Amino acid sequence: MVATPPAADDGHRGITRVVIVGAGFAGVACARRLADEPRAHVTIIDSTGYHQFQPLLYQIATAELAPEDIRFDLAGMFARNSNVETRTAEVVSIDPSRPSVTLADGGTVEADVLVVAAGAQANFFRTPGAEEFAVPLYSLADAERIRSRLIELFRDTAAKPELADEGTLTFVVVGAGPTGVETAGALAEFVHDVMPHVHPHLTTVGSKVILVDIGHTVLSAFSDEAHTYAAKSLRRRGVELRLAVSVKEVAADHVTLGDGTTIKTGLVIWGGGQMAAPLAFGSGLPQGRGGRIDVRPDLTVPGFPAVYALGDVANIPTGDGNGLPQLGSVAQQSGDWAGGNIIADIEGTGRQSFEYKDKGIMAMIGRKAAVAEIGQRRHELDGRLAFAAWLGVHAQLLANTGAEMRAFIAWADEFYLRPGHRSAELLDPSKIDTPRIGKGAP
Ligand SMILES: Cc1cc2nc3c(=O)[nH]c(=O)nc-3n(C[C@H](O)[C@H](O)[C@H](O)COP(=O)(O)OP(=O)(O)OC[C@H]3O[C@@H](n4cnc5c(N)ncnc54)[C@H](O)[C@@H]3O)c2cc1C
């Protein structure tokens, strides 16, 4: 079924109602682009009520930053934009043909243009036990659960050091892509450089970070030089690499690998893959790789000219047929571009095909250690220069979102100059909620 094109409609006094689902990089960029457009009324809906800066999630998980440092209240972000309404609500379904969305409380919100920017979720590839016992790292709730679990495990093992024989201080990270590598690097610093100051007598029992991947290299999307550099940097930080082996099963207290080995562990972090957010499934929109919503070059969904899909939830086509990667810069640029196309529709000037300005790919392994392949020609950097490039690109992402920069600058300063420093409050076991791991955890 083909929806009515999003013309300014008379029933709403020439105002085009734009409903955006998801306030990640894509949704916020789209709303920002439309914020100065008086002929559009924007409703941006997010189940959390805030924008979360995902690239700094593992800093929350390892107590480098407090949750409020990367959580930006949506209403505050758009307080000065009278044509942007923010709503805290979960969208349970979308009707692309009307178009409209249904909220968890049963209410519906109708639109002239619907923008689906609901992001991604972990893909456990049907690994037995993974959904139940491994923790993904996609949201602030995930990151806080990991931090609480780490502190709880150290606290309990400090009280009863023999627990370490059961793997309570062995931490397994699944997936050696950028998320897994960054998490393993940050975790290694946390367990080897931070926690020994909190529980000095535990240095004798030792703690371990193990990174597992079915591939033969870490950071497989990067160059051979980057593989070597990243593997060396991780090992130097005490991360044990278990490559070319699959994870066969995850249980409450162990992981079984494809080669039959069992690793006793207190915490498994899943960075093993991602797929479209749940909302994409059952939406009636065409889905491709990873369940992501297929889009045309102008970012609308084939057959639904009044529906856009952006960022991680979308399969954004490239000339080579591979699709753009799930990156903050892709999400942000696609959001801004879709906003421009919605304005073009209002003006009747015609939509443009999305042109992505490639910033390259990068991963931070730890203090002064990062890899970056910059620009379309993939200019290779590592070490301090790559670390500086990482900071620059992420500062820009944050600034484009219109979010507060203070905490990011303070973190960068501390991270570089005061290694191992943590706020006592973030490590205090009396301040943590006992984490619930697995299915049904918030
Ligand atoms: C740990 C981690 C580290 C990363 N590091 C980097 C990095 O260093 N550099 C980089 O470029 N990229 C990085 N990325 C990728 C980048 O963060 C994503 O590509 C980007 O956030 C995607 O933006 P998005 O707007 O598409 O989705 P998201 O940022 O995921 O936002 C989606 C929003 O939709 C909301 N939502 C979902 N479903 C519903 C619903 N049914 N109802 C209401 N609201 C809903 C969610 O609450 C969320 O706020 C990282 C990702 C992770 C997980």
Coordinates of C-alpha atoms and ligand atoms in Angstrom, one line a residue:
M1 CA 0.0 0.0 0.0
V2 CA 1.3 3.4 -0.9
A3 CA 0.8 6.2 1.7
T4 CA -0.3 9.7 0.9
P5 CA 2.8 11.8 0.2
P6 CA 3.6 14.2 3.0
A7 CA 2.1 17.4 1.6
A8 CA 1.3 20.2 4.0
D9 CA -2.3 19.4 4.8
D10 CA -5.1 21.9 5.1
G11 CA -6.7 20.1 8.1
H12 CA -3.7 21.3 10.1
R13 CA -3.5 24.8 8.8
G14 CA -0.6 24.0 6.5
I15 CA 1.5 22.5 9.2
T16 CA 3.2 19.1 8.5
R17 CA 3.1 16.9 11.5
V18 CA 6.3 15.0 11.8
V19 CA 6.5 12.1 14.4
I20 CA 10.0 10.8 15.2
V21 CA 10.3 7.6 17.1
G22 CA 13.7 7.4 19.0
A23 CA 15.9 10.2 20.3
G24 CA 19.3 8.8 19.5
F25 CA 21.7 10.5 17.1
A26 CA 19.4 10.1 14.2
G27 CA 16.1 11.2 15.8
V28 CA 17.7 14.2 17.5
A29 CA 19.5 15.4 14.3
C30 CA 16.2 15.2 12.4
A31 CA 14.3 17.1 15.0
R32 CA 17.2 19.7 15.2
R33 CA 17.0 20.2 11.4
L34 CA 13.3 20.8 11.6
A35 CA 13.4 23.0 14.8
D36 CA 13.6 26.2 12.8
E37 CA 10.9 25.2 10.3
P38 CA 7.7 26.9 11.3
R39 CA 5.7 24.9 8.8
A40 CA 6.5 21.7 10.7
H41 CA 5.3 20.5 14.0
V42 CA 7.7 17.8 15.4
T43 CA 6.8 15.2 18.1
I44 CA 9.9 13.3 19.2
I45 CA 9.1 10.2 21.3
D46 CA 11.5 8.1 23.3
S47 CA 10.8 5.5 25.9
T48 CA 13.6 6.8 28.1
G49 CA 12.8 10.6 28.0
Y50 CA 16.4 11.3 27.3
H51 CA 19.2 11.2 24.7
Q52 CA 22.0 8.9 25.7
F53 CA 25.5 9.2 24.2
Q54 CA 26.2 5.5 23.4
P55 CA 30.0 5.9 22.5
L56 CA 30.6 6.6 26.3
L57 CA 28.6 3.7 27.6
Y58 CA 31.6 1.6 28.6
Q59 CA 32.9 4.5 30.6
I60 CA 29.7 4.3 32.6
A61 CA 30.1 0.5 32.9
T62 CA 33.6 0.9 34.3
A63 CA 32.8 3.8 36.6
E64 CA 34.8 6.4 34.7
L65 CA 31.7 8.6 34.3
A66 CA 28.4 8.9 36.1
P67 CA 25.2 8.2 34.2
E68 CA 24.1 11.8 34.3
D69 CA 27.2 12.8 32.3
I70 CA 25.9 11.1 29.2
R71 CA 22.1 11.3 29.7
F72 CA 20.6 14.5 28.3
D73 CA 17.0 15.3 29.1
L74 CA 15.0 15.6 25.9
A75 CA 12.6 18.3 27.1
G76 CA 15.6 20.4 28.1
M77 CA 17.4 19.9 24.8
F78 CA 14.4 21.3 22.8
A79 CA 13.1 23.8 25.4
R80 CA 13.7 26.7 23.1
N81 CA 12.1 25.2 20.1
S82 CA 8.4 25.9 20.2
N83 CA 7.6 23.6 17.2
V84 CA 9.2 20.6 18.9
E85 CA 7.2 18.5 21.4
T86 CA 9.0 15.8 23.4
R87 CA 7.3 12.8 24.8
T88 CA 8.4 10.0 27.1
A89 CA 6.6 6.9 25.9
E90 CA 7.2 3.5 24.5
V91 CA 5.9 3.1 20.9
V92 CA 4.5 -0.4 20.7
S93 CA 3.6 -0.4 17.0
I94 CA 3.6 1.7 13.9
D95 CA 1.1 1.9 11.1
P96 CA 3.1 3.0 8.1
S97 CA 0.0 3.4 5.9
R98 CA -1.9 6.0 7.9
P99 CA 0.9 6.9 9.2
S100 CA 0.6 6.7 13.0
V101 CA 2.1 5.2 16.1
T102 CA 0.5 3.4 19.0
L103 CA 1.9 4.0 22.5
A104 CA 2.2 1.5 25.4
D105 CA -0.7 3.4 27.2
G106 CA -2.9 2.7 24.2
G107 CA -2.9 6.2 22.8
T108 CA -2.1 6.9 19.2
V109 CA -0.2 9.8 17.6
E110 CA -1.0 10.6 14.0
A111 CA 1.5 12.0 11.6
D112 CA 1.9 13.4 8.1
V113 CA 5.5 12.1 8.1
L114 CA 6.7 9.3 10.3
V115 CA 10.4 8.9 11.1
V116 CA 11.6 5.6 12.5
A117 CA 14.9 6.1 14.4
A118 CA 14.6 3.4 17.0
G119 CA 18.2 2.1 16.9
A120 CA 19.4 -1.4 17.5
Q121 CA 19.4 -4.3 19.9
A122 CA 21.9 -7.1 20.6
N123 CA 21.8 -10.1 18.3
F124 CA 22.6 -13.2 20.4
F125 CA 22.4 -15.4 17.2
R126 CA 20.3 -17.9 19.2
T127 CA 23.3 -18.8 21.4
P128 CA 21.8 -20.9 24.2
G129 CA 21.7 -18.9 27.5
A130 CA 23.1 -15.7 26.0
E131 CA 19.9 -13.7 26.2
E132 CA 19.3 -14.8 29.7
F133 CA 22.8 -14.6 31.2
A134 CA 24.9 -12.2 29.1
V135 CA 24.6 -8.5 29.4
P136 CA 24.6 -6.4 26.2
L137 CA 25.9 -2.8 26.2
Y138 CA 23.3 -0.7 24.3
S139 CA 21.7 1.5 26.9
L140 CA 22.5 3.3 30.2
A141 CA 20.5 0.6 32.0
D142 CA 22.8 -2.0 30.5
A143 CA 25.9 0.0 31.5
E144 CA 24.7 0.5 35.1
R145 CA 23.9 -3.2 35.4
I146 CA 27.5 -4.0 34.4
R147 CA 29.0 -1.5 36.8
S148 CA 26.8 -2.8 39.7
R149 CA 27.7 -6.4 38.9
L150 CA 31.4 -5.6 38.8
I151 CA 31.3 -3.9 42.2
E152 CA 29.2 -6.6 43.7
L153 CA 31.5 -9.3 42.5
F154 CA 34.6 -7.5 43.9
R155 CA 32.8 -6.8 47.2
D156 CA 31.7 -10.5 47.6
T157 CA 35.1 -11.9 46.6
A158 CA 36.8 -9.5 49.0
A159 CA 34.7 -10.9 51.8
K160 CA 35.3 -14.5 50.7
P161 CA 38.4 -14.8 48.5
E162 CA 37.9 -18.5 47.7
L163 CA 35.0 -17.4 45.4
A164 CA 37.6 -16.4 42.9
D165 CA 38.1 -20.1 42.2
E166 CA 34.5 -20.1 40.9
G167 CA 35.4 -17.4 38.4
T168 CA 33.9 -14.4 40.2
L169 CA 36.8 -12.2 39.1
T170 CA 36.9 -13.6 35.5
F171 CA 35.1 -11.4 33.0
V172 CA 34.3 -12.6 29.5
V173 CA 33.6 -10.2 26.7
V174 CA 32.1 -11.8 23.5
G175 CA 32.8 -10.1 20.2
A176 CA 36.1 -8.4 19.1
G177 CA 34.5 -5.6 17.1
P178 CA 34.8 -2.0 18.3
T179 CA 32.3 -2.4 21.1
G180 CA 34.0 -5.6 22.5
V181 CA 37.5 -4.2 22.1
E182 CA 36.7 -0.9 23.7
T183 CA 34.8 -2.7 26.5
A184 CA 37.7 -5.2 27.1
G185 CA 40.3 -2.4 27.2
A186 CA 38.3 -0.3 29.7
L187 CA 37.5 -3.4 31.8
A188 CA 41.1 -4.4 31.9
E189 CA 42.0 -1.0 33.3
F190 CA 39.2 -1.3 35.8
V191 CA 40.1 -4.7 37.2
H192 CA 43.9 -4.4 37.0
D193 CA 44.5 -0.7 37.9
V194 CA 41.4 0.5 39.8
M195 CA 40.0 -2.3 41.9
P196 CA 43.4 -3.4 43.5
H197 CA 43.4 0.0 45.2
V198 CA 39.9 -0.6 46.6
H199 CA 40.6 -4.2 47.6
P200 CA 44.4 -4.5 47.9
H201 CA 44.4 -8.1 49.4
L202 CA 42.6 -9.3 46.2
T203 CA 45.8 -8.8 44.1
T204 CA 46.9 -12.3 45.3
V205 CA 43.8 -14.0 43.8
G206 CA 44.0 -12.1 40.6
S207 CA 41.3 -11.1 38.0
K208 CA 41.0 -11.8 34.4
V209 CA 39.5 -10.3 31.3
I210 CA 39.0 -12.7 28.4
L211 CA 37.9 -11.5 24.9
V212 CA 36.4 -14.2 22.7
D213 CA 35.6 -14.0 19.0
I214 CA 34.9 -16.6 16.3
G215 CA 37.1 -14.6 13.8
H216 CA 40.9 -14.8 13.6
T217 CA 41.5 -11.2 14.4
V218 CA 40.3 -8.4 16.6
L219 CA 38.7 -5.4 14.9
S220 CA 38.2 -7.3 11.6
A221 CA 36.7 -4.3 9.8
F222 CA 40.1 -2.5 10.2
S223 CA 43.5 -3.0 8.4
D224 CA 46.0 -5.7 9.2
E225 CA 48.2 -3.1 11.0
A226 CA 45.3 -2.2 13.2
H227 CA 44.6 -5.9 14.0
T228 CA 48.2 -6.3 15.1
Y229 CA 48.3 -3.0 17.1
A230 CA 45.0 -3.7 18.8
A231 CA 45.9 -7.2 19.8
K232 CA 49.2 -6.1 21.2
S233 CA 47.7 -3.2 23.1
L234 CA 45.0 -5.5 24.6
R235 CA 47.5 -8.1 25.6
R236 CA 49.7 -5.4 27.1
R237 CA 46.7 -4.4 29.3
G238 CA 46.3 -8.0 30.4
V239 CA 43.4 -9.0 28.2
E240 CA 43.5 -12.7 27.2
L241 CA 42.5 -13.2 23.6
R242 CA 40.6 -16.3 22.6
L243 CA 40.2 -16.0 18.8
A244 CA 38.9 -18.4 16.2
V245 CA 36.5 -20.0 18.6
S246 CA 32.8 -19.6 19.0
V247 CA 30.7 -19.2 22.2
K248 CA 28.5 -22.3 22.3
E249 CA 26.6 -21.6 25.5
V250 CA 26.3 -19.0 28.2
A251 CA 25.2 -20.1 31.7
A252 CA 24.8 -18.3 35.1
D253 CA 28.4 -19.0 36.1
H254 CA 30.3 -20.2 33.0
V255 CA 30.7 -20.0 29.3
T256 CA 31.3 -23.0 27.1
L257 CA 33.3 -22.4 23.9
G258 CA 33.1 -24.3 20.6
D259 CA 36.4 -26.1 21.3
G260 CA 34.8 -27.6 24.5
T261 CA 36.6 -25.4 26.9
T262 CA 34.6 -24.1 29.9
I263 CA 35.4 -20.7 31.4
K264 CA 34.0 -20.0 34.9
T265 CA 32.9 -16.4 35.1
G266 CA 31.0 -13.9 37.1
L267 CA 30.0 -11.7 34.2
V268 CA 29.6 -12.1 30.4
I269 CA 29.3 -8.9 28.3
W270 CA 27.8 -9.4 24.9
G271 CA 29.2 -7.4 22.1
G272 CA 28.7 -10.2 19.6
G273 CA 26.5 -8.5 17.1
Q274 CA 23.4 -6.3 16.6
M275 CA 20.1 -6.2 14.8
A276 CA 17.3 -3.7 14.3
A277 CA 15.3 -2.5 17.3
P278 CA 12.3 -4.6 18.2
L279 CA 9.9 -2.0 16.7
A280 CA 11.2 -2.9 13.1
F281 CA 9.8 -6.4 13.5
G282 CA 6.1 -6.6 12.7
S283 CA 6.1 -3.0 11.5
G284 CA 5.0 -4.1 8.0
L285 CA 8.0 -2.3 6.6
P286 CA 10.4 -4.2 4.3
Q287 CA 13.4 -5.6 6.3
G288 CA 16.7 -6.7 5.1
R289 CA 20.1 -7.6 6.7
G290 CA 19.8 -7.8 10.5
G291 CA 16.1 -7.1 10.3
R292 CA 16.9 -3.5 9.4
I293 CA 14.3 -1.5 7.5
D294 CA 15.3 -1.1 3.8
V295 CA 15.3 2.5 2.6
R296 CA 15.6 4.2 -0.7
P297 CA 18.5 6.6 -1.4
D298 CA 16.4 9.5 -0.2
L299 CA 15.9 7.6 3.2
T300 CA 12.2 6.9 2.7
V301 CA 10.9 3.3 2.9
P302 CA 10.1 1.8 -0.5
G303 CA 6.3 1.9 -1.0
F304 CA 5.8 4.4 1.9
P305 CA 6.9 7.9 0.8
A306 CA 5.7 9.4 4.1
V307 CA 7.9 7.1 6.2
Y308 CA 11.6 7.5 6.8
A309 CA 13.9 5.0 8.5
L310 CA 17.3 6.3 9.8
G311 CA 20.4 5.4 11.7
D312 CA 21.0 1.9 13.2
V313 CA 17.4 0.7 12.4
A314 CA 17.8 1.3 8.7
N315 CA 19.7 -0.5 5.8
I316 CA 21.0 2.7 4.1
P317 CA 22.2 1.7 0.6
T318 CA 25.7 2.4 -0.7
G319 CA 26.9 2.1 -4.3
D320 CA 28.7 -1.3 -3.6
G321 CA 25.5 -2.8 -2.1
N322 CA 27.0 -3.3 1.3
G323 CA 25.0 -0.7 3.2
L324 CA 26.4 1.9 5.6
P325 CA 27.7 0.8 9.0
Q326 CA 26.0 1.3 12.3
L327 CA 27.8 4.4 13.4
G328 CA 27.0 7.6 15.2
S329 CA 28.1 9.7 12.3
V330 CA 25.9 7.8 9.9
A331 CA 22.9 8.1 12.2
Q332 CA 23.5 11.8 12.8
Q333 CA 24.0 12.7 9.1
S334 CA 21.0 10.6 8.0
G335 CA 18.8 12.4 10.6
D336 CA 19.9 15.8 9.4
W337 CA 19.4 14.8 5.7
A338 CA 15.9 13.4 6.3
G339 CA 15.0 16.7 8.0
G340 CA 16.3 18.5 4.9
N341 CA 14.1 16.2 2.7
I342 CA 11.1 16.8 4.8
I343 CA 11.6 20.6 4.3
A344 CA 12.1 20.0 0.6
D345 CA 8.7 18.3 0.5
I346 CA 7.1 21.2 2.3
E347 CA 8.6 23.6 -0.2
G348 CA 7.9 21.2 -3.1
T349 CA 11.5 21.4 -4.3
G350 CA 12.2 17.6 -4.4
R351 CA 14.1 15.3 -2.1
Q352 CA 17.8 14.6 -2.5
S353 CA 19.6 11.2 -2.3
F354 CA 21.6 10.9 1.0
E355 CA 25.3 11.6 0.7
Y356 CA 27.3 10.3 3.6
K357 CA 30.5 12.2 4.5
D358 CA 32.7 9.4 5.7
K359 CA 34.6 10.2 8.9
G360 CA 36.3 6.8 9.0
I361 CA 36.2 4.2 11.6
M362 CA 37.9 4.2 15.0
A363 CA 38.2 2.3 18.3
M364 CA 39.7 3.3 21.6
I365 CA 41.6 0.5 23.4
G366 CA 42.7 2.5 26.4
R367 CA 44.6 5.5 27.5
K368 CA 46.8 6.8 24.7
A369 CA 45.9 3.7 22.6
A370 CA 43.4 3.8 19.8
V371 CA 43.2 2.9 16.1
A372 CA 41.6 5.2 13.5
E373 CA 41.2 4.9 9.8
I374 CA 40.3 8.4 8.7
G375 CA 38.2 9.5 5.8
Q376 CA 37.2 7.7 2.6
R377 CA 40.8 6.8 1.9
R378 CA 41.2 5.2 5.3
H379 CA 44.3 7.0 6.4
E380 CA 45.8 4.8 9.1
L381 CA 46.6 6.2 12.6
D382 CA 47.3 4.5 15.9
G383 CA 48.5 5.4 19.4
R384 CA 48.2 9.0 20.7
L385 CA 47.2 10.5 17.3
A386 CA 44.3 8.0 16.9
F387 CA 43.3 8.8 20.5
A388 CA 43.2 12.5 19.6
A389 CA 41.2 11.8 16.5
W390 CA 38.7 9.7 18.5
L391 CA 38.3 12.6 21.0
G392 CA 37.8 15.1 18.1
V393 CA 35.2 13.1 16.3
H394 CA 33.2 12.3 19.4
A395 CA 33.4 15.9 20.7
Q396 CA 31.8 16.9 17.3
L397 CA 29.1 14.2 17.6
L398 CA 28.2 15.5 21.0
A399 CA 28.3 19.2 19.9
N400 CA 26.1 18.4 16.9
T401 CA 23.5 16.8 19.2
G402 CA 23.4 20.1 21.1
A403 CA 24.2 18.3 24.3
E404 CA 26.3 19.5 27.2
M405 CA 30.1 19.1 26.6
R406 CA 31.4 19.8 30.2
A407 CA 31.4 16.2 31.4
F408 CA 33.1 15.0 28.2
I409 CA 35.9 17.5 28.4
A410 CA 36.4 16.7 32.1
W411 CA 36.5 13.0 31.4
A412 CA 39.0 13.4 28.6
D413 CA 41.2 15.4 30.8
E414 CA 41.0 12.9 33.7
F415 CA 41.4 9.9 31.5
Y416 CA 44.6 11.2 30.0
L417 CA 46.2 12.8 33.0
R418 CA 44.9 10.8 36.0
P419 CA 44.9 7.1 34.9
G420 CA 43.0 4.8 37.2
H421 CA 41.2 7.7 39.0
R422 CA 37.5 7.0 39.9
S423 CA 34.9 8.8 42.0
A424 CA 34.6 6.9 45.3
E425 CA 30.8 7.3 45.0
L426 CA 30.7 5.3 41.7
L427 CA 32.6 2.4 43.4
D428 CA 30.6 2.4 46.6
P429 CA 28.9 -1.0 47.0
S430 CA 26.3 0.5 49.3
K431 CA 25.1 2.8 46.5
I432 CA 24.5 0.0 43.9
D433 CA 21.2 -1.8 43.1
T434 CA 21.8 -5.5 43.1
P435 CA 21.8 -6.1 39.4
R436 CA 19.3 -8.2 37.6
I437 CA 20.9 -10.0 34.7
G438 CA 19.1 -11.5 31.8
K439 CA 15.6 -11.7 30.3
G440 CA 13.2 -9.2 31.8
A441 CA 15.9 -7.1 33.4
P442 CA 15.0 -3.4 32.9
Ligands
LIG1 C1 28.7 0.7 23.4 C2 28.7 1.4 22.1 C3 29.7 2.2 21.7 C4 29.7 2.8 20.5 N1 30.7 3.6 20.1 C5 30.7 4.3 19.0 C6 31.7 5.2 18.6 O1 32.7 5.3 19.3 N2 31.6 5.9 17.4 C7 30.4 5.8 16.7 O2 30.3 6.5 15.6 N3 29.5 5.0 17.0 C8 29.5 4.3 18.1 N4 28.5 3.4 18.4 C9 27.4 3.3 17.5 C10 26.4 4.5 17.7 O3 26.2 4.8 19.0 C11 25.1 4.1 17.0 O4 25.4 3.9 15.6 C12 24.1 5.3 17.1 O5 23.8 5.5 18.5 C13 22.8 5.0 16.4 O6 22.0 6.1 16.5 P1 20.4 5.9 16.3 O7 19.8 7.2 16.5 O8 20.2 5.2 15.1 O9 20.0 4.9 17.5 P2 20.2 5.0 19.1 O10 21.2 5.9 19.5 O11 20.2 3.6 19.5 O12 18.8 5.6 19.6 C14 17.6 4.9 19.4 C15 16.6 5.5 20.5 O13 15.3 5.0 20.2 C16 14.7 4.7 21.4 N5 13.6 3.7 21.2 C17 13.9 2.5 20.7 N6 12.7 1.8 20.5 C18 11.8 2.6 21.0 C19 10.3 2.5 21.1 N7 9.7 1.3 20.8 N8 9.6 3.5 21.6 C20 10.3 4.6 22.0 N9 11.6 4.8 21.9 C21 12.3 3.8 21.4 C22 15.8 4.3 22.4 O14 15.4 4.5 23.7 C23 16.9 5.2 21.9 O15 17.0 6.4 22.7 C24 28.5 2.7 19.6 C25 27.4 1.9 20.0 C26 27.5 1.3 21.3 C27 26.3 0.4 21.7

